[in-house]
Structure formats: C-alpha cells, structure tokens
Short mmCIF file of C-alpha atoms in Angstrom, two decimals:
data_model
loop_
_atom_site.label_atom_id
_atom_site.label_comp_id
_atom_site.label_asym_id
_atom_site.label_seq_id
_atom_site.Cartn_x
_atom_site.Cartn_y
_atom_site.Cartn_z
CA MET A 1069 -9.43 -16.21 -0.50
CA PRO A 1070 -8.18 -18.91 -2.90
CA HIS A 1071 -10.79 -19.93 -5.44
CA SER A 1072 -11.60 -23.55 -4.58
CA HIS A 1073 -13.29 -24.18 -7.91
CA LEU A 1074 -10.14 -23.32 -9.86
CA PRO A 1075 -7.72 -26.02 -11.00
CA PRO A 1076 -4.92 -26.60 -8.45
CA HIS A 1077 -2.81 -23.49 -8.07
CA PRO A 1078 0.34 -23.34 -10.15
CA VAL A 1079 3.46 -23.96 -8.07
CA LEU A 1080 4.98 -20.56 -7.45
CA SER A 1081 8.71 -20.30 -8.03
CA LEU A 1082 10.90 -17.28 -7.24
CA HIS A 1083 14.52 -16.41 -7.88
CA ASP A 1084 16.09 -16.35 -4.43
CA SER A 1085 19.11 -14.02 -4.33
CA GLN A 1086 20.70 -15.93 -1.46
CA SER A 1087 20.71 -19.34 -3.15
CA ARG A 1088 21.21 -17.62 -6.55
CA ALA A 1089 18.65 -20.02 -8.04
CA THR A 1090 15.00 -20.05 -9.05
CA VAL A 1091 13.35 -22.30 -6.49
CA PRO A 1092 9.80 -23.37 -5.53
CA PHE A 1093 8.23 -21.03 -2.99
CA THR A 1094 7.17 -22.85 0.19
CA PRO A 1095 5.68 -20.53 2.80
CA ILE A 1096 6.59 -20.99 6.47
CA ASP A 1097 2.84 -21.01 7.20
CA PRO A 1098 0.58 -21.45 4.12
CA ALA A 1099 -2.26 -19.87 6.12
CA HIS A 1100 -0.31 -16.60 6.52
CA VAL A 1101 2.41 -15.42 4.13
CA LYS A 1102 4.64 -12.55 5.35
CA VAL A 1103 6.48 -10.11 3.08
CA TYR A 1104 8.79 -7.17 3.87
CA TYR A 1105 9.98 -4.56 1.35
CA CYS A 1106 12.30 -1.62 1.88
CA GLY A 1107 10.32 1.57 1.27
CA PRO A 1108 11.51 5.10 0.46
CA THR A 1109 13.81 7.49 2.29
CA VAL A 1110 11.44 10.45 2.28
CA TYR A 1111 13.29 13.59 1.20
CA ASP A 1112 12.31 13.89 -2.49
CA LEU A 1113 9.71 12.80 -5.06
CA ALA A 1114 9.81 9.12 -6.05
CA HIS A 1115 11.51 8.41 -9.39
CA ILE A 1116 10.75 5.66 -11.90
CA GLY A 1117 13.60 3.52 -10.51
CA ASN A 1118 11.91 3.53 -7.08
CA LEU A 1119 8.65 2.73 -8.86
CA ARG A 1120 10.10 -0.41 -10.42
CA ALA A 1121 10.76 -1.94 -6.97
CA MET A 1122 7.30 -0.89 -5.74
CA LEU A 1123 5.66 -2.44 -8.84
CA THR A 1124 7.58 -5.71 -8.44
CA ALA A 1125 6.29 -5.90 -4.86
CA ASP A 1126 2.78 -5.01 -6.02
CA VAL A 1127 2.58 -7.83 -8.58
CA LEU A 1128 4.16 -10.30 -6.14
CA VAL A 1129 1.69 -9.43 -3.37
CA ARG A 1130 -1.32 -9.49 -5.77
CA LEU A 1131 -0.27 -12.99 -6.89
CA LEU A 1132 0.31 -14.21 -3.31
CA ARG A 1133 -3.12 -12.88 -2.30
CA HIS A 1134 -4.69 -14.75 -5.18
CA VAL A 1135 -3.10 -18.03 -4.06
CA TYR A 1136 -2.96 -17.82 -0.25
CA PRO A 1137 -5.73 -17.00 2.25
CA ARG A 1138 -3.77 -14.35 4.16
CA VAL A 1139 -0.78 -12.16 3.26
CA THR A 1140 0.76 -9.48 5.47
CA PHE A 1141 2.77 -6.98 3.45
CA VAL A 1142 5.00 -4.58 5.41
CA ARG A 1143 6.79 -1.70 3.65
CA ASN A 1144 8.63 0.84 5.76
CA ILE A 1145 9.22 4.59 5.56
CA THR A 1146 12.76 5.77 6.37
CA ASP A 1147 12.17 9.18 7.96
CA VAL A 1148 15.48 9.61 9.79
CA ASP A 1149 18.55 9.77 7.55
CA ASP A 1150 21.41 12.18 6.93
CA LYS A 1151 20.07 12.90 3.40
CA ILE A 1152 16.80 14.07 4.98
CA THR A 1153 18.67 16.30 7.46
CA ALA A 1154 20.74 17.84 4.62
CA ARG A 1155 17.68 18.44 2.39
CA ALA A 1156 15.68 20.03 5.23
CA ARG A 1157 18.62 22.33 5.97
CA ALA A 1158 18.96 23.25 2.27
CA ASN A 1159 15.20 23.98 2.07
CA GLY A 1160 15.26 25.92 5.35
CA GLU A 1161 12.44 23.70 6.61
CA ASP A 1162 11.71 21.53 9.60
CA ILE A 1163 12.60 17.81 9.17
CA GLY A 1164 9.10 16.74 10.27
CA SER A 1165 7.34 18.86 7.66
CA LEU A 1166 9.73 17.64 4.90
CA THR A 1167 9.19 13.96 5.72
CA GLN A 1168 5.42 14.40 6.16
CA ARG A 1169 5.02 16.18 2.82
CA THR A 1170 7.28 13.75 0.95
CA THR A 1171 5.50 10.73 2.45
CA GLU A 1172 2.14 12.13 1.30
CA GLU A 1173 3.54 12.75 -2.21
CA PHE A 1174 4.88 9.18 -2.29
CA HIS A 1175 1.43 7.82 -1.33
CA GLN A 1176 -0.28 9.97 -4.00
CA ASP A 1177 2.17 8.88 -6.71
CA LEU A 1178 1.81 5.18 -5.92
CA ALA A 1179 -1.99 5.47 -5.75
CA SER A 1180 -1.99 7.13 -9.19
CA MET A 1181 0.01 4.09 -10.44
CA ASN A 1182 -2.55 1.69 -8.87
CA VAL A 1183 0.07 0.29 -6.50
CA LEU A 1184 -1.85 -1.13 -3.54
CA PRO A 1185 -0.85 0.18 -0.09
CA PRO A 1186 0.96 -2.16 2.32
CA ASP A 1187 -0.93 -3.69 5.24
CA ILE A 1188 1.54 -2.07 7.66
CA GLU A 1189 3.74 0.94 6.95
CA PRO A 1190 6.05 1.52 9.94
CA ARG A 1191 8.10 4.70 10.17
CA ALA A 1192 11.67 4.52 11.46
CA THR A 1193 11.12 7.36 13.95
CA HIS A 1194 8.26 5.39 15.57
CA ASN A 1195 10.52 2.38 16.18
CA ILE A 1196 13.60 3.86 17.88
CA GLY A 1197 12.91 1.86 21.09
CA GLU A 1198 12.90 -1.41 19.08
CA MET A 1199 16.21 -0.42 17.43
CA GLN A 1200 17.83 0.40 20.77
CA ALA A 1201 16.66 -2.92 22.25
CA MET A 1202 18.22 -4.81 19.31
CA ILE A 1203 21.48 -2.87 19.62
CA ALA A 1204 21.68 -3.59 23.37
CA ARG A 1205 21.08 -7.29 22.65
CA LEU A 1206 23.83 -7.35 19.98
CA ILE A 1207 26.30 -5.78 22.42
CA LYS A 1208 25.31 -8.28 25.11
CA ASN A 1209 25.84 -11.32 22.90
CA GLY A 1210 29.20 -10.13 21.56
CA HIS A 1211 28.21 -9.01 18.04
CA ALA A 1212 28.53 -5.25 18.61
CA TYR A 1213 30.73 -2.85 20.55
CA GLU A 1214 30.65 0.73 21.72
CA ALA A 1215 33.35 3.18 20.63
CA GLU A 1216 33.42 6.97 21.05
CA GLY A 1217 29.64 7.39 21.24
CA HIS A 1218 29.13 5.00 18.30
CA VAL A 1219 27.92 1.42 18.43
CA LEU A 1220 29.31 -0.77 15.65
CA PHE A 1221 28.42 -4.24 14.42
CA SER A 1222 31.44 -6.53 14.45
CA VAL A 1223 31.39 -8.20 11.02
CA GLY A 1224 34.06 -10.70 12.10
CA SER A 1225 31.70 -12.06 14.77
CA PHE A 1226 29.30 -13.46 12.14
CA PRO A 1227 30.95 -16.21 10.03
CA SER A 1228 28.28 -16.20 7.29
CA TYR A 1229 28.63 -12.46 6.56
CA GLY A 1230 28.70 -12.10 2.76
CA ALA A 1231 26.58 -15.20 2.08
CA LEU A 1232 23.61 -13.18 0.82
CA SER A 1233 25.49 -11.03 -1.70
CA GLY A 1234 27.93 -13.86 -2.53
CA ARG A 1235 31.04 -11.86 -1.64
CA ASN A 1236 34.00 -13.09 0.40
CA PRO A 1237 35.45 -10.88 3.16
CA GLU A 1238 38.29 -9.53 0.97
CA GLU A 1239 35.83 -8.51 -1.78
CA LEU A 1240 33.52 -7.04 0.83
CA GLU A 1241 36.23 -4.76 2.17
CA ALA A 1242 37.36 -3.76 -1.33
CA GLY A 1243 33.84 -3.06 -2.57
CA ALA A 1244 32.31 -1.44 0.46
CA ARG A 1245 33.67 2.12 0.11
CA VAL A 1246 34.16 1.61 3.82
CA GLU A 1247 34.27 4.65 6.02
CA VAL A 1248 37.69 4.46 7.68
CA ALA A 1249 37.34 5.54 11.28
CA PRO A 1250 39.89 5.23 14.10
CA TYR A 1251 37.29 3.78 16.49
CA LYS A 1252 36.50 0.76 14.29
CA LYS A 1253 38.02 -2.61 15.18
CA ALA A 1254 37.83 -3.71 11.53
CA PRO A 1255 37.26 -1.63 8.35
CA GLY A 1256 34.04 -3.48 7.42
CA ASP A 1257 32.32 -2.93 10.78
CA PHE A 1258 29.21 -0.80 10.31
CA VAL A 1259 27.32 1.69 12.42
CA LEU A 1260 24.28 0.71 14.48
CA TRP A 1261 24.11 3.98 16.46
CA LYS A 1262 25.90 7.30 16.00
CA PRO A 1263 26.11 10.48 18.04
CA SER A 1264 23.99 13.50 17.03
CA ASP A 1265 25.03 17.13 17.42
CA ALA A 1266 22.55 19.86 18.37
CA ASP A 1267 21.43 20.37 14.72
CA GLN A 1268 20.84 16.68 14.00
CA PRO A 1269 17.81 14.61 15.01
CA GLY A 1270 18.64 12.54 18.08
CA TRP A 1271 17.23 10.34 20.83
CA ASP A 1272 18.52 9.59 24.30
CA SER A 1273 20.16 6.17 24.56
CA PRO A 1274 22.51 4.19 26.84
CA TRP A 1275 25.29 5.32 24.44
CA GLY A 1276 24.42 9.02 24.56
CA ARG A 1277 22.12 11.19 22.44
CA GLY A 1278 22.23 9.91 18.89
CA ARG A 1279 20.41 8.35 15.95
CA PRO A 1280 20.30 4.90 14.36
CA GLY A 1281 22.34 3.67 11.44
CA TRP A 1282 20.26 2.91 8.33
CA HIS A 1283 20.53 -0.89 8.40
CA ILE A 1284 19.24 -1.44 11.94
CA GLU A 1285 16.00 0.38 11.08
CA CYS A 1286 14.70 -2.35 8.74
CA SER A 1287 15.86 -5.17 11.04
CA ALA A 1288 13.89 -3.66 13.93
CA MET A 1289 10.73 -2.90 11.90
CA SER A 1290 10.59 -6.28 10.14
CA HIS A 1291 11.07 -8.04 13.50
CA ARG A 1292 8.39 -6.00 15.24
CA TYR A 1293 5.72 -6.78 12.64
CA LEU A 1294 6.77 -10.12 11.14
CA GLY A 1295 8.83 -11.85 13.85
CA ASP A 1296 12.12 -13.82 13.84
CA SER A 1297 11.31 -15.59 10.56
CA PHE A 1298 9.23 -14.45 7.60
CA ASP A 1299 8.81 -15.51 4.00
CA ILE A 1300 10.07 -12.87 1.57
CA HIS A 1301 12.29 -9.80 1.81
CA GLY A 1302 12.53 -7.65 -1.31
CA GLY A 1303 13.92 -4.48 -2.82
CA GLY A 1304 16.06 -3.13 -5.63
CA SER A 1305 19.34 -4.91 -6.48
CA ASP A 1306 21.17 -1.77 -5.32
CA LEU A 1307 20.15 -2.73 -1.75
CA LEU A 1308 21.65 -6.24 -1.85
CA PHE A 1309 24.98 -4.98 -0.53
CA PRO A 1310 25.54 -3.50 1.95
CA HIS A 1311 21.98 -2.82 3.17
CA HIS A 1312 20.39 -6.28 2.98
CA GLU A 1313 23.65 -8.06 3.84
CA ASN A 1314 23.87 -5.97 7.01
CA GLU A 1315 20.21 -6.41 7.89
CA ARG A 1316 20.58 -10.18 7.61
CA ALA A 1317 23.71 -10.18 9.81
CA GLN A 1318 22.16 -8.06 12.57
CA SER A 1319 18.87 -9.94 12.61
CA LEU A 1320 20.39 -13.44 12.64
CA CYS A 1321 22.88 -12.46 15.37
CA CYS A 1322 20.12 -10.86 17.44
CA PHE A 1323 17.63 -13.73 16.99
CA PRO A 1324 19.80 -16.79 16.20
CA HIS A 1325 16.86 -19.22 16.42
CA GLY A 1326 15.01 -17.43 13.60
CA LYS A 1327 15.70 -17.50 9.86
CA PHE A 1328 15.04 -13.78 9.21
CA ALA A 1329 13.97 -13.86 5.52
CA ASN A 1330 13.47 -17.23 3.83
CA TYR A 1331 13.57 -15.84 0.27
CA TRP A 1332 15.19 -12.68 -1.09
CA VAL A 1333 13.69 -11.03 -4.19
CA HIS A 1334 15.66 -8.27 -5.95
CA ASN A 1335 14.65 -6.36 -9.06
CA ALA A 1336 17.23 -5.03 -11.53
CA MET A 1337 17.80 -1.34 -12.18
CA LEU A 1338 16.46 0.63 -15.11
CA LEU A 1339 18.06 2.78 -17.79
CA VAL A 1340 16.57 5.87 -19.43
CA GLU A 1341 17.07 5.91 -23.20
CA GLY A 1342 19.98 3.47 -22.73
CA GLU A 1343 21.79 5.42 -20.02
CA LYS A 1344 21.92 5.18 -16.24
CA MET A 1345 19.44 7.63 -14.75
CA SER A 1346 21.17 10.54 -13.03
CA LYS A 1347 20.52 14.19 -12.31
CA SER A 1348 23.85 15.14 -13.93
CA LEU A 1349 22.77 13.57 -17.28
CA GLY A 1350 19.43 15.40 -17.12
CA ASN A 1351 17.53 12.11 -17.62
CA PHE A 1352 16.28 11.82 -14.04
CA LEU A 1353 12.54 11.13 -14.21
CA THR A 1354 10.12 11.28 -11.32
CA ILE A 1355 6.80 9.43 -11.57
CA ARG A 1356 5.17 12.86 -11.94
CA ASP A 1357 7.42 13.78 -14.90
CA VAL A 1358 6.17 10.74 -16.83
CA LEU A 1359 2.50 11.12 -15.81
CA ALA A 1360 2.57 14.64 -17.26
CA GLN A 1361 3.08 13.02 -20.70
CA ALA A 1362 1.20 9.72 -20.56
CA PRO A 1363 -1.51 7.86 -18.64
CA ALA A 1364 -0.38 5.96 -15.54
CA GLU A 1365 -1.40 2.60 -17.04
CA ALA A 1366 0.97 3.18 -19.98
CA LEU A 1367 3.89 3.65 -17.58
CA ARG A 1368 2.79 0.61 -15.57
CA LEU A 1369 2.58 -1.57 -18.69
CA LEU A 1370 5.98 -0.35 -19.92
CA LEU A 1371 7.65 -1.24 -16.61
CA LEU A 1372 5.95 -4.67 -16.47
CA GLY A 1373 7.00 -5.34 -20.08
CA ALA A 1374 10.47 -6.45 -18.95
CA HIS A 1375 11.13 -9.25 -16.46
CA TYR A 1376 11.85 -7.76 -13.03
CA ARG A 1377 15.34 -9.32 -12.95
CA SER A 1378 16.38 -7.92 -16.33
CA THR A 1379 17.56 -4.36 -16.87
CA LEU A 1380 14.70 -2.28 -18.22
CA ASN A 1381 15.31 0.46 -20.76
CA TYR A 1382 12.73 3.24 -20.37
CA THR A 1383 12.24 5.09 -23.68
CA GLN A 1384 9.71 7.58 -25.05
CA ALA A 1385 9.07 5.17 -27.94
CA GLY A 1386 8.39 2.39 -25.43
CA LEU A 1387 5.93 4.60 -23.57
CA GLN A 1388 4.04 5.34 -26.82
CA GLU A 1389 4.07 1.63 -27.71
CA ALA A 1390 2.58 0.77 -24.28
CA ARG A 1391 -0.14 3.34 -24.89
CA LYS A 1392 -0.99 1.77 -28.26
CA THR A 1393 -1.14 -1.69 -26.66
CA LEU A 1394 -3.61 -0.38 -24.08
CA ASP A 1395 -5.67 1.19 -26.89
CA ARG A 1396 -5.95 -2.31 -28.40
CA PHE A 1397 -6.82 -3.94 -25.06
CA TYR A 1398 -9.47 -1.32 -24.27
CA ARG A 1399 -10.92 -1.67 -27.81
CA ALA A 1400 -11.25 -5.41 -27.10
CA LEU A 1401 -13.16 -4.64 -23.88
CA ALA A 1402 -15.32 -1.98 -25.55
CA ALA A 1403 -16.48 -4.30 -28.36
CA GLY A 1404 -19.32 -5.84 -26.30
CA PRO A 1405 -20.33 -7.13 -22.87
CA VAL A 1406 -17.46 -8.29 -20.60
CA PRO A 1407 -18.46 -11.31 -18.46
CA GLU A 1408 -16.77 -11.85 -15.09
CA THR A 1409 -14.29 -14.74 -15.18
CA ASP A 1410 -11.44 -16.13 -13.13
CA VAL A 1411 -7.85 -15.10 -13.82
CA PRO A 1412 -6.89 -17.17 -16.90
CA GLU A 1413 -4.60 -20.14 -16.31
CA GLY A 1414 -1.99 -18.90 -18.83
CA VAL A 1415 -1.54 -15.59 -16.99
CA LEU A 1416 -1.32 -17.35 -13.61
CA GLN A 1417 1.22 -19.87 -14.93
CA ALA A 1418 3.37 -17.05 -16.30
CA LEU A 1419 3.33 -15.11 -13.02
CA ALA A 1420 3.93 -18.27 -10.98
CA ASP A 1421 7.14 -18.71 -12.99
CA ASP A 1422 9.21 -16.11 -11.10
CA LEU A 1423 6.77 -13.27 -11.92
CA ASN A 1424 7.20 -13.56 -15.69
CA THR A 1425 5.23 -10.41 -16.56
CA PRO A 1426 6.32 -10.28 -20.25
CA LYS A 1427 4.85 -13.77 -20.74
CA ALA A 1428 1.68 -12.77 -18.87
CA ILE A 1429 1.32 -9.73 -21.17
CA ALA A 1430 1.80 -11.99 -24.23
CA GLU A 1431 -1.17 -14.03 -22.89
CA LEU A 1432 -3.20 -10.80 -22.71
CA HIS A 1433 -2.37 -10.04 -26.37
CA ALA A 1434 -3.70 -13.46 -27.41
CA LEU A 1435 -6.91 -12.92 -25.40
CA ALA A 1436 -7.35 -9.44 -26.91
CA ALA A 1437 -7.11 -10.94 -30.42
CA GLN A 1438 -9.87 -13.44 -29.56
CA ALA A 1439 -12.01 -10.71 -27.96
CA LEU A 1440 -11.63 -8.44 -31.00
CA ALA A 1441 -12.72 -11.40 -33.16
CA GLY A 1442 -15.97 -11.53 -31.15
CA ASP A 1443 -15.19 -13.93 -28.28
CA ARG A 1444 -16.68 -12.16 -25.24
CA GLN A 1445 -15.50 -14.91 -22.83
CA ALA A 1446 -11.95 -14.00 -23.93
CA ALA A 1447 -12.76 -10.34 -23.17
CA GLY A 1448 -13.68 -11.37 -19.60
CA ALA A 1449 -10.45 -13.35 -19.30
CA LEU A 1450 -8.50 -10.35 -20.65
CA LYS A 1451 -9.97 -8.10 -17.98
CA ALA A 1452 -9.35 -10.63 -15.17
CA GLY A 1453 -5.80 -11.38 -16.35
CA ALA A 1454 -4.97 -7.69 -16.67
CA GLY A 1455 -6.51 -7.12 -13.21
CA ILE A 1456 -3.94 -9.26 -11.41
CA LEU A 1457 -1.29 -7.06 -13.09
CA GLY A 1458 -3.15 -3.94 -11.93
CA LEU A 1459 -4.04 -3.02 -15.54
CA LEU A 1460 -7.27 -2.25 -17.48
CA GLN A 1461 -8.81 -0.70 -14.38
CA GLY A 1462 -10.40 2.19 -16.28
CA ASP A 1463 -13.59 2.59 -18.26
CA PRO A 1464 -12.86 1.97 -21.99
CA GLU A 1465 -14.92 4.98 -23.09
CA GLN A 1466 -13.04 7.22 -20.66
CA TRP A 1467 -9.69 5.78 -21.79
CA PHE A 1468 -10.31 6.86 -25.38
CA LYS A 1469 -11.49 10.28 -24.29
CA GLY A 1470 -8.32 10.79 -22.23
CA ASP A 1471 -8.37 13.01 -19.18
CA ALA A 1472 -11.66 14.83 -18.74
CA SER A 1473 -11.10 18.57 -18.95
CA ASP A 1474 -12.48 21.84 -20.33
CA GLU A 1475 -11.42 20.49 -23.71
CA ASP A 1476 -14.00 17.68 -23.36
CA ALA A 1477 -16.76 20.21 -22.81
CA ALA A 1478 -15.69 22.06 -25.99
CA ILE A 1479 -15.72 18.77 -27.96
CA GLU A 1480 -19.21 17.87 -26.64
CA ALA A 1481 -20.43 21.36 -27.63
CA LEU A 1482 -19.16 20.87 -31.23
CA ILE A 1483 -20.78 17.42 -31.38
CA ASN A 1484 -24.12 18.88 -30.22
CA GLU A 1485 -23.79 21.66 -32.80
CA ARG A 1486 -23.18 19.04 -35.50
CA LEU A 1487 -26.25 17.02 -34.36
CA ALA A 1488 -28.36 20.17 -34.54
CA ALA A 1489 -27.03 20.87 -38.07
CA ARG A 1490 -27.92 17.31 -39.14
CA LYS A 1491 -31.42 17.64 -37.70
CA ALA A 1492 -31.81 20.88 -39.67
CA ARG A 1493 -30.54 18.95 -42.76
CA ASP A 1494 -27.57 21.36 -43.05
CA PHE A 1495 -25.21 18.55 -44.05
CA ALA A 1496 -22.47 20.87 -45.32
CA LYS A 1497 -22.17 22.41 -41.83
CA ALA A 1498 -22.36 18.97 -40.15
CA ASP A 1499 -19.53 17.68 -42.38
CA ALA A 1500 -17.44 20.80 -41.71
CA LEU A 1501 -17.84 20.26 -37.95
CA ARG A 1502 -16.86 16.58 -38.30
CA ASP A 1503 -13.74 17.65 -40.23
CA GLN A 1504 -12.92 20.25 -37.55
CA LEU A 1505 -13.12 17.56 -34.85
CA GLN A 1506 -11.09 15.13 -36.95
CA ALA A 1507 -8.35 17.75 -37.30
CA GLN A 1508 -8.23 17.83 -33.46
CA GLY A 1509 -7.74 14.04 -33.45
CA ILE A 1510 -11.35 13.26 -32.44
CA VAL A 1511 -13.05 10.25 -34.05
CA LEU A 1512 -16.88 10.30 -34.10
CA GLU A 1513 -18.97 7.15 -34.11
CA ASP A 1514 -22.61 7.67 -35.07
CA ALA A 1515 -25.12 5.12 -33.79
CA LYS A 1516 -28.92 4.89 -33.44
CA ASP A 1517 -28.76 6.13 -29.84
CA GLY A 1518 -26.48 9.12 -30.52
CA THR A 1519 -22.87 9.96 -31.31
CA SER A 1520 -19.92 8.82 -29.22
CA TRP A 1521 -16.35 10.03 -29.61
CA ARG A 1522 -12.81 9.03 -28.80
CA ARG A 1523 -9.34 10.39 -29.37
CA ALA A 1524 -7.60 8.88 -32.39
#
C-alpha cells in the first residue's frame, strides 16, 4: 500500500519506446497497474542477458508496488517453440520433461537473484484455445489469411505497422530476414499458425493440426490476463522488432477498441568483457556460471550499476568491485543498530526518473558514508533504499563469513582452540593460531562477549 505519511510520491517517468521519449507515467487505472513482460523460451539455462531483462522488470515492479495500491505483473513461459523441439530431439528427451526441468531451473536461478515471481505466469501450451480464437477473429476481420495449412497475418492490412520500432515498410522488409515462402501474399507477412508433422508438437485447429507462431502467444496471454488495454509491456531491446511489433499489430487488429500496451519499456543488451556474448566466443555466461564465482547480490549490483537503457559491460573486475561495494554497505549496517525507516526520498526520486539505478546506488553510497560515521538513521535509510533495489537482504555477519560450509566448521574449531590457548595463558600458541587464520584470509575481532570472525 502507498505510505500516506510520506511526502507526495515522485512523478514516475519512463522512456516509452513507441514515442521514443521519456514521458510521465499515467496509469489507465491508478488503483490497479498492469504490466506484461516476455519471459523465457524454456530449452536451456538462463544467461546473464536474460537476467538483465528480468532485473529491469523486478525493479520496475518493486517501484510500482511502492507507489500504487495494486499491481498485476504477468510474465509468460514460452514452452512451445521450434528451438525446444530441436533441443529435446538432440537430448533424446520428451519435450514436456525438457520444458518442465528448464522452467524449474529458471525459477531457481531467479529466486537465487532475489527476483520476485510474477503474479501470473501463463504457459503458452495452456493458452492454445485463446490463440486459436484470436487467429479466427483476425481472419474474420480481414487481417489474416489461410494458405497451405498456414495462417498468416497480412501486414499490409494494418497501416500503423512499424510505428513501434520506428521503421517504414521498406526498412521492415529489408531488415526482417523474411522467410520467403510461395504461399505468402507479401514478404513481410508473418505466421500465426503453422502445420505440424508427426514429430512436432501440434493441436487440432480449423486449419489442420499445427502449432502457433511465436508472436501470437504473447498477444493471447496478455489479453487473457490483462485485457484489451494495459499499462506497460517490457522486454529486451532485441524483442522490439519483429516480436513486439507483431504482437502490437495482431492485438490492435483483433481488439481495435483497446490500446494494447500504453507504454513500452526495453532494456539494452549487455557485453561480456567488451564483446557480444556468444557461445562461439566462449564468453557465454549463465546465471549459474557467475554464481559459482561470486555472491548473487554482487551480480545484481553489477547489473543495476548501469542504466537499463545503456549497454552494460559485464567484467570480472566489475564483479569484484560490486563485491567490495557490498562489503562497505554491509559494514555500515553492521556498525550498530539499524532502525526501520521509509525508502529515502533520494533513492525514490532516482528510480522515478526512468529507473535511474546508478543514481539510486550513488544515494546508497552517501548513506553508507553517514552510517559508517555513526549515523544510525542513515543506516536504516541505507537498508530501506537498498531493499527497493532488492539488495542488502542478507545478514551482515553471514555476508562476511561467505557461504556456510565445512570450511566454517574448521574455522570455528581453530578459533575455539585459540580461545582455549588464551585461557591457558599459552599466548605463543594463540598468536600462531591467529596467524594461521589470517593466512586463510580470516579476520578475528575479539570483544568482551567472545570472538567473531569475517573473511578479509
């Protein structure tokens, strides 16, 4: 619920891809904000590029929930796709078991990154009836046609095609890597339904046994759960054309009295050590690859350290830097009691300005400096401000110890041995044990009530 005792909420502005401008966000219904994001095609582990889109959505939805009383966030699962069919065949496994396993892995990876789950997570295969109903409607009102077991959307029937991505029809045809097929009336026409052979997943339809095209899936799922008009549609900039352009065309032609999405939010791509991420370059990183080397919060902070619309360069040095920043923030929290406070105005203002996460993080640095200088109110503000970014969710003591493991038990045993040596006044042995721990990167802090430790 909005906090009535706070100063008036900052006016939220977002960069809308369709108007190509940063504009004030005005919800269709301030009592209920509706957001749709394209989720994963589930045939492989999520990579850090996928994660960037999911994190952008996460911060956006956290902010909206802070400001508005009710937010419905829908993020789909694409579980019918030719890539899935090919991967299942290559693995010698059933499509259902591949998509089930990959969906579970996706959920685990996002949970480990503290990305909140959507309110509704429709699966394409559970919405085939909705897709078929939309396709039938598009045929009926002259925006689609049947040809050789396929149903195609007629791009020429929709005058504003190209308005979202800002391309004119000539550019669209040149840039679309269009599949030339004899049954198409125009090269840019795209598939709504295609025939399936015996080895491919398929459903009975008025046009024969087949499966949906990719674009119709999101149009049908967003309509089912959010209606003819909703507030925000988001995803990676790679989806702007053709996927989102085609979704917009189908949905507006099917439901001409609606607006489909009022605002379009697209995050930029990321590089790895300055190069485009690709399997052929050997720099393809899954979320799990990174979490094997660093805590999840370090990866989260690194990705939020660049504005979502700017290209982000993921580097090992950047990951280490993010870890050091979190060390400083957690030290600020550990220095004394942390009172509960509201999200600080500076952090809110930064996020309200088109999700300016770098500016919000700069605010956290200033609060950490005040907290380290003894201001415990600033420590509370640091925790609250980091919370809306999904950061500083751990226990400071645990953060400095790192992941609990057998190693921890060995460290505790050495500390107890050192305490026993000190009690027995064998200071040479106690000092030797301290040095041994220090060589392992363990810093001891002796206090009246015992000895605590952290990793250096």
